[in-house]
PDB file of C-alpha atoms in Angstrom:
ATOM      1  CA  MET A   1     -42.534  61.912 -13.506  1.00 51.00           C
ATOM      2  CA  ALA A   2     -40.817  58.849 -13.271  1.00 54.00           C
ATOM      3  CA  ASP A   3     -42.390  55.626 -12.161  1.00 58.00           C
ATOM      4  CA  GLU A   4     -40.988  54.631  -8.677  1.00 63.00           C
ATOM      5  CA  THR A   5     -41.503  51.056  -7.452  1.00 61.00           C
ATOM      6  CA  PRO A   6     -40.177  49.957  -4.282  1.00 60.00           C
ATOM      7  CA  ALA A   7     -37.357  47.799  -4.022  1.00 55.00           C
ATOM      8  CA  PRO A   8     -38.573  44.174  -3.053  1.00 57.00           C
ATOM      9  CA  ALA A   9     -38.083  43.311   0.643  1.00 59.00           C
ATOM     10  CA  THR A  10     -35.910  40.368   1.306  1.00 66.00           C
ATOM     11  CA  GLU A  11     -38.089  38.108   3.652  1.00 78.00           C
ATOM     12  CA  THR A  12     -36.508  35.788   6.134  1.00 79.00           C
ATOM     13  CA  PRO A  13     -38.223  32.560   5.394  1.00 87.00           C
ATOM     14  CA  ALA A  14     -40.291  31.659   8.933  1.00 91.00           C
ATOM     15  CA  PRO A  15     -38.968  29.019  11.589  1.00 91.00           C
ATOM     16  CA  SER A  16     -40.410  25.934  11.207  1.00 93.00           C
ATOM     17  CA  TYR A  17     -39.947  22.036  12.270  1.00 95.00           C
ATOM     18  CA  SER A  18     -41.943  19.129  11.455  1.00 96.00           C
ATOM     19  CA  LEU A  19     -42.128  15.462  12.249  1.00 97.00           C
ATOM     20  CA  VAL A  20     -40.616  13.455   9.275  1.00 97.00           C
ATOM     21  CA  GLY A  21     -41.122   9.778  10.815  1.00 97.00           C
ATOM     22  CA  GLN A  22     -41.044   7.853  14.502  1.00 98.00           C
ATOM     23  CA  TYR A  23     -39.527   4.955  15.397  1.00 98.00           C
ATOM     24  CA  ILE A  24     -38.433   2.625  18.459  1.00 98.00           C
ATOM     25  CA  ARG A  25     -35.312   2.084  18.584  1.00 97.00           C
ATOM     26  CA  ASP A  26     -34.671  -0.220  21.736  1.00 98.00           C
ATOM     27  CA  LEU A  27     -37.737  -2.050  23.401  1.00 98.00           C
ATOM     28  CA  SER A  28     -36.990  -4.495  26.050  1.00 98.00           C
ATOM     29  CA  PHE A  29     -39.643  -6.082  28.789  1.00 97.00           C
ATOM     30  CA  GLU A  30     -38.518  -8.748  31.517  1.00 96.00           C
ATOM     31  CA  ASN A  31     -41.316 -10.504  33.478  1.00 94.00           C
ATOM     32  CA  PRO A  32     -38.870 -12.658  35.530  1.00 93.00           C
ATOM     33  CA  GLY A  33     -41.385 -14.283  37.649  1.00 87.00           C
ATOM     34  CA  ALA A  34     -44.004 -15.431  35.194  1.00 86.00           C
ATOM     35  CA  PRO A  35     -46.285 -16.959  35.092  1.00 87.00           C
ATOM     36  CA  GLY A  36     -46.699 -16.337  38.981  1.00 82.00           C
ATOM     37  CA  SER A  37     -45.815 -12.477  38.756  1.00 79.00           C
ATOM     38  CA  VAL A  38     -49.320 -11.893  36.990  1.00 75.00           C
ATOM     39  CA  LEU A  39     -51.446 -13.464  39.477  1.00 74.00           C
ATOM     40  CA  LEU A  40     -53.025 -11.190  42.142  1.00 66.00           C
ATOM     41  CA  GLY A  41     -50.684 -10.106  44.852  1.00 66.00           C
ATOM     42  CA  THR A  42     -51.240  -9.286  48.777  1.00 69.00           C
ATOM     43  CA  ALA A  43     -49.960  -5.681  48.627  1.00 77.00           C
ATOM     44  CA  ALA A  44     -49.688  -2.924  45.606  1.00 82.00           C
ATOM     45  CA  PRO A  45     -46.940  -3.017  43.888  1.00 87.00           C
ATOM     46  CA  GLN A  46     -44.303  -0.361  43.936  1.00 91.00           C
ATOM     47  CA  PHE A  47     -43.099   1.655  40.774  1.00 92.00           C
ATOM     48  CA  SER A  48     -40.435   3.668  39.644  1.00 94.00           C
ATOM     49  CA  VAL A  49     -39.946   5.480  36.365  1.00 95.00           C
ATOM     50  CA  GLY A  50     -37.069   7.191  34.886  1.00 95.00           C
ATOM     51  CA  ILE A  51     -37.458   9.294  31.759  1.00 96.00           C
ATOM     52  CA  ASN A  52     -34.532  11.115  29.691  1.00 94.00           C
ATOM     53  CA  VAL A  53     -34.376  12.690  26.441  1.00 96.00           C
ATOM     54  CA  GLY A  54     -31.451  12.888  23.767  1.00 95.00           C
ATOM     55  CA  VAL A  55     -30.797  14.389  20.468  1.00 96.00           C
ATOM     56  CA  LYS A  56     -28.554  13.719  17.624  1.00 97.00           C
ATOM     57  CA  LYS A  57     -28.064  15.788  14.478  1.00 96.00           C
ATOM     58  CA  GLN A  58     -28.353  13.763  11.531  1.00 96.00           C
ATOM     59  CA  ALA A  59     -27.973  16.107   8.819  1.00 94.00           C
ATOM     60  CA  ASP A  60     -28.230  20.308   8.171  1.00 91.00           C
ATOM     61  CA  ASP A  61     -31.657  20.330   9.229  1.00 94.00           C
ATOM     62  CA  LEU A  62     -32.790  16.653  10.490  1.00 97.00           C
ATOM     63  CA  TYR A  63     -32.239  15.626  14.351  1.00 97.00           C
ATOM     64  CA  ALA A  64     -33.145  12.913  15.804  1.00 98.00           C
ATOM     65  CA  VAL A  65     -35.097  13.236  19.154  1.00 98.00           C
ATOM     66  CA  GLU A  66     -35.221  10.081  21.517  1.00 98.00           C
ATOM     67  CA  ILE A  67     -37.125   9.670  24.843  1.00 98.00           C
ATOM     68  CA  ASN A  68     -35.545   6.600  27.022  1.00 98.00           C
ATOM     69  CA  ILE A  69     -37.891   5.556  29.547  1.00 97.00           C
ATOM     70  CA  THR A  70     -37.560   2.988  32.132  1.00 97.00           C
ATOM     71  CA  ALA A  71     -39.996   1.328  34.464  1.00 96.00           C
ATOM     72  CA  LYS A  72     -39.844  -1.050  37.110  1.00 96.00           C
ATOM     73  CA  ALA A  73     -42.510  -2.755  39.283  1.00 94.00           C
ATOM     74  CA  GLU A  74     -41.693  -4.512  42.418  1.00 92.00           C
ATOM     75  CA  ARG A  75     -44.161  -6.492  45.028  1.00 87.00           C
ATOM     76  CA  ASP A  76     -42.196  -7.836  48.338  1.00 84.00           C
ATOM     77  CA  SER A  77     -38.686  -6.965  47.211  1.00 86.00           C
ATOM     78  CA  ASN A  78     -39.252  -9.403  43.785  1.00 88.00           C
ATOM     79  CA  VAL A  79     -39.404  -7.572  40.638  1.00 92.00           C
ATOM     80  CA  LEU A  80     -42.633  -7.987  38.562  1.00 92.00           C
ATOM     81  CA  PHE A  81     -41.635  -6.381  35.329  1.00 94.00           C
ATOM     82  CA  ASN A  82     -39.018  -4.126  34.115  1.00 96.00           C
ATOM     83  CA  VAL A  83     -39.357  -2.502  30.724  1.00 97.00           C
ATOM     84  CA  GLU A  84     -37.054   0.070  28.798  1.00 98.00           C
ATOM     85  CA  LEU A  85     -37.971   2.105  25.900  1.00 98.00           C
ATOM     86  CA  SER A  86     -36.416   4.159  23.572  1.00 98.00           C
ATOM     87  CA  TYR A  87     -38.646   5.878  21.323  1.00 98.00           C
ATOM     88  CA  GLY A  88     -37.863   8.564  18.641  1.00 98.00           C
ATOM     89  CA  GLY A  89     -38.614  10.735  16.303  1.00 98.00           C
ATOM     90  CA  VAL A  90     -36.871  12.409  13.164  1.00 98.00           C
ATOM     91  CA  PHE A  91     -37.451  16.147  12.652  1.00 98.00           C
ATOM     92  CA  ARG A  92     -36.810  18.683  10.117  1.00 97.00           C
ATOM     93  CA  VAL A  93     -35.833  22.015  11.353  1.00 97.00           C
ATOM     94  CA  LYS A  94     -35.727  25.242   9.358  1.00 95.00           C
ATOM     95  CA  ASN A  95     -34.708  28.886  10.053  1.00 94.00           C
ATOM     96  CA  VAL A  96     -34.980  27.923  13.739  1.00 94.00           C
ATOM     97  CA  PRO A  97     -32.628  30.583  15.393  1.00 94.00           C
ATOM     98  CA  GLU A  98     -29.385  29.082  17.234  1.00 92.00           C
ATOM     99  CA  ASN A  99     -30.476  30.485  20.868  1.00 94.00           C
ATOM    100  CA  VAL A 100     -34.198  28.786  20.474  1.00 93.00           C
ATOM    101  CA  LEU A 101     -32.539  25.247  18.947  1.00 95.00           C
ATOM    102  CA  PRO A 102     -32.197  23.543  22.460  1.00 94.00           C
ATOM    103  CA  GLN A 103     -35.312  24.205  23.877  1.00 94.00           C
ATOM    104  CA  LEU A 104     -37.402  23.443  20.546  1.00 96.00           C
ATOM    105  CA  LEU A 105     -35.337  19.982  20.484  1.00 97.00           C
ATOM    106  CA  MET A 106     -35.491  19.031  24.125  1.00 96.00           C
ATOM    107  CA  VAL A 107     -39.137  20.427  25.005  1.00 97.00           C
ATOM    108  CA  GLU A 108     -41.443  20.586  22.199  1.00 97.00           C
ATOM    109  CA  CYS A 109     -40.270  17.728  19.868  1.00 97.00           C
ATOM    110  CA  PRO A 110     -40.659  15.243  22.906  1.00 98.00           C
ATOM    111  CA  ARG A 111     -43.811  16.899  23.624  1.00 97.00           C
ATOM    112  CA  MET A 112     -45.069  16.016  20.142  1.00 97.00           C
ATOM    113  CA  ILE A 113     -43.958  12.164  20.455  1.00 98.00           C
ATOM    114  CA  PHE A 114     -44.573  11.528  23.851  1.00 98.00           C
ATOM    115  CA  PRO A 115     -48.069  10.307  23.488  1.00 97.00           C
ATOM    116  CA  PHE A 116     -47.006   7.303  21.166  1.00 97.00           C
ATOM    117  CA  ALA A 117     -44.198   6.422  23.284  1.00 97.00           C
ATOM    118  CA  ARG A 118     -46.298   6.360  26.234  1.00 97.00           C
ATOM    119  CA  HIS A 119     -49.022   4.191  24.134  1.00 97.00           C
ATOM    120  CA  ALA A 120     -45.864   1.673  23.120  1.00 97.00           C
ATOM    121  CA  LEU A 121     -45.215   1.628  27.080  1.00 97.00           C
ATOM    122  CA  ALA A 122     -48.544   0.819  27.983  1.00 96.00           C
ATOM    123  CA  SER A 123     -49.208  -1.537  25.356  1.00 97.00           C
ATOM    124  CA  THR A 124     -46.122  -3.499  26.120  1.00 97.00           C
ATOM    125  CA  VAL A 125     -46.749  -3.947  29.821  1.00 95.00           C
ATOM    126  CA  GLN A 126     -50.214  -5.023  28.810  1.00 94.00           C
ATOM    127  CA  LEU A 127     -49.204  -7.768  26.554  1.00 95.00           C
ATOM    128  CA  GLY A 128     -46.559  -8.961  29.192  1.00 93.00           C
ATOM    129  CA  GLY A 129     -49.824  -9.784  31.551  1.00 90.00           C
ATOM    130  CA  PHE A 130     -50.248  -6.518  33.671  1.00 90.00           C
ATOM    131  CA  PRO A 131     -52.576  -3.594  33.363  1.00 90.00           C
ATOM    132  CA  PRO A 132     -51.292  -1.110  31.379  1.00 92.00           C
ATOM    133  CA  LEU A 133     -49.018   1.354  32.602  1.00 91.00           C
ATOM    134  CA  MET A 134     -50.407   4.665  32.384  1.00 89.00           C
ATOM    135  CA  MET A 135     -47.867   7.567  32.437  1.00 92.00           C
ATOM    136  CA  GLU A 136     -48.727  11.124  33.555  1.00 91.00           C
ATOM    137  CA  PRO A 137     -48.038  13.898  30.861  1.00 91.00           C
ATOM    138  CA  VAL A 138     -44.396  14.749  31.198  1.00 94.00           C
ATOM    139  CA  ASP A 139     -43.329  18.081  31.853  1.00 95.00           C
ATOM    140  CA  PHE A 140     -40.416  18.328  29.235  1.00 96.00           C
ATOM    141  CA  GLN A 141     -39.808  22.210  30.102  1.00 95.00           C
ATOM    142  CA  ALA A 142     -39.049  21.213  33.961  1.00 94.00           C
ATOM    143  CA  LEU A 143     -37.095  18.201  33.002  1.00 93.00           C
ATOM    144  CA  TYR A 144     -35.060  20.704  30.663  1.00 93.00           C
ATOM    145  CA  ILE A 145     -34.475  23.257  33.187  1.00 93.00           C
ATOM    146  CA  GLN A 146     -33.580  20.418  35.821  1.00 91.00           C
ATOM    147  CA  ASN A 147     -30.823  19.209  33.397  1.00 88.00           C
ATOM    148  CA  LEU A 148     -29.414  22.366  32.530  1.00 88.00           C
ATOM    149  CA  ARG A 149     -28.888  23.216  36.206  1.00 91.00           C
ATOM    150  CA  ASN A 150     -27.301  19.852  36.596  1.00 87.00           C
ATOM    151  CA  LEU A 151     -25.064  20.505  34.098  1.00 83.00           C
ATOM    152  CA  GLN A 152     -24.301  23.910  35.276  1.00 86.00           C
ATOM    153  CA  ALA A 153     -23.427  22.484  38.666  1.00 86.00           C
ATOM    154  CA  GLN A 154     -21.199  19.827  37.088  1.00 85.00           C
ATOM    155  CA  GLN A 155     -19.294  22.637  35.445  1.00 83.00           C
ATOM    156  CA  ALA A 156     -18.797  24.870  38.417  1.00 83.00           C
ATOM    157  CA  ALA A 157     -17.849  21.633  40.102  1.00 84.00           C
ATOM    158  CA  SER A 158     -15.192  20.795  37.626  1.00 82.00           C
ATOM    159  CA  SER A 159     -13.548  24.087  37.156  1.00 76.00           C
ATOM    160  CA  SER A 160     -13.599  25.091  40.879  1.00 66.00           C
ATOM    161  CA  PRO A 161     -10.015  24.770  42.163  1.00 63.00           C
ATOM    162  CA  ALA A 162      -9.278  21.514  44.816  1.00 57.00           C
ATOM    163  CA  ASN A 163      -8.574  22.760  48.441  1.00 53.00           C
TER     164      ASN A 163
END
């Protein structure tokens, strides 16, 4: 009787991603009315905040994911402050299927670095003489879906024949 050993199964390495490093690529804070703008005003300021995510492939398994945040506060049509932040993380991504990669890079990776970007933004605004700007958590999944829909609408508009 021959001793039979099963052939070793070739295992596919498990998908993984990790944060290699974080950085501030750009930070701009403007306080045009200082020092008067830091004094208490009569009306509550109006805030506008915008956020976007960008991804750039750096090497075979490295991606730079950047969150771009803009925030502006105005009172009585006067700008109190304007801040722009590009905060990024470098991620090593291995064995992730191509159909899952965009969602990983545009949803999960920004979700991982957002608390650090929010802290940098809040600290900068506070150092400018204002209460820290505390942003609510961002639904990066909803932002991703919205951007996909906008892209699809642009593609549909550009591919439709002119009337």
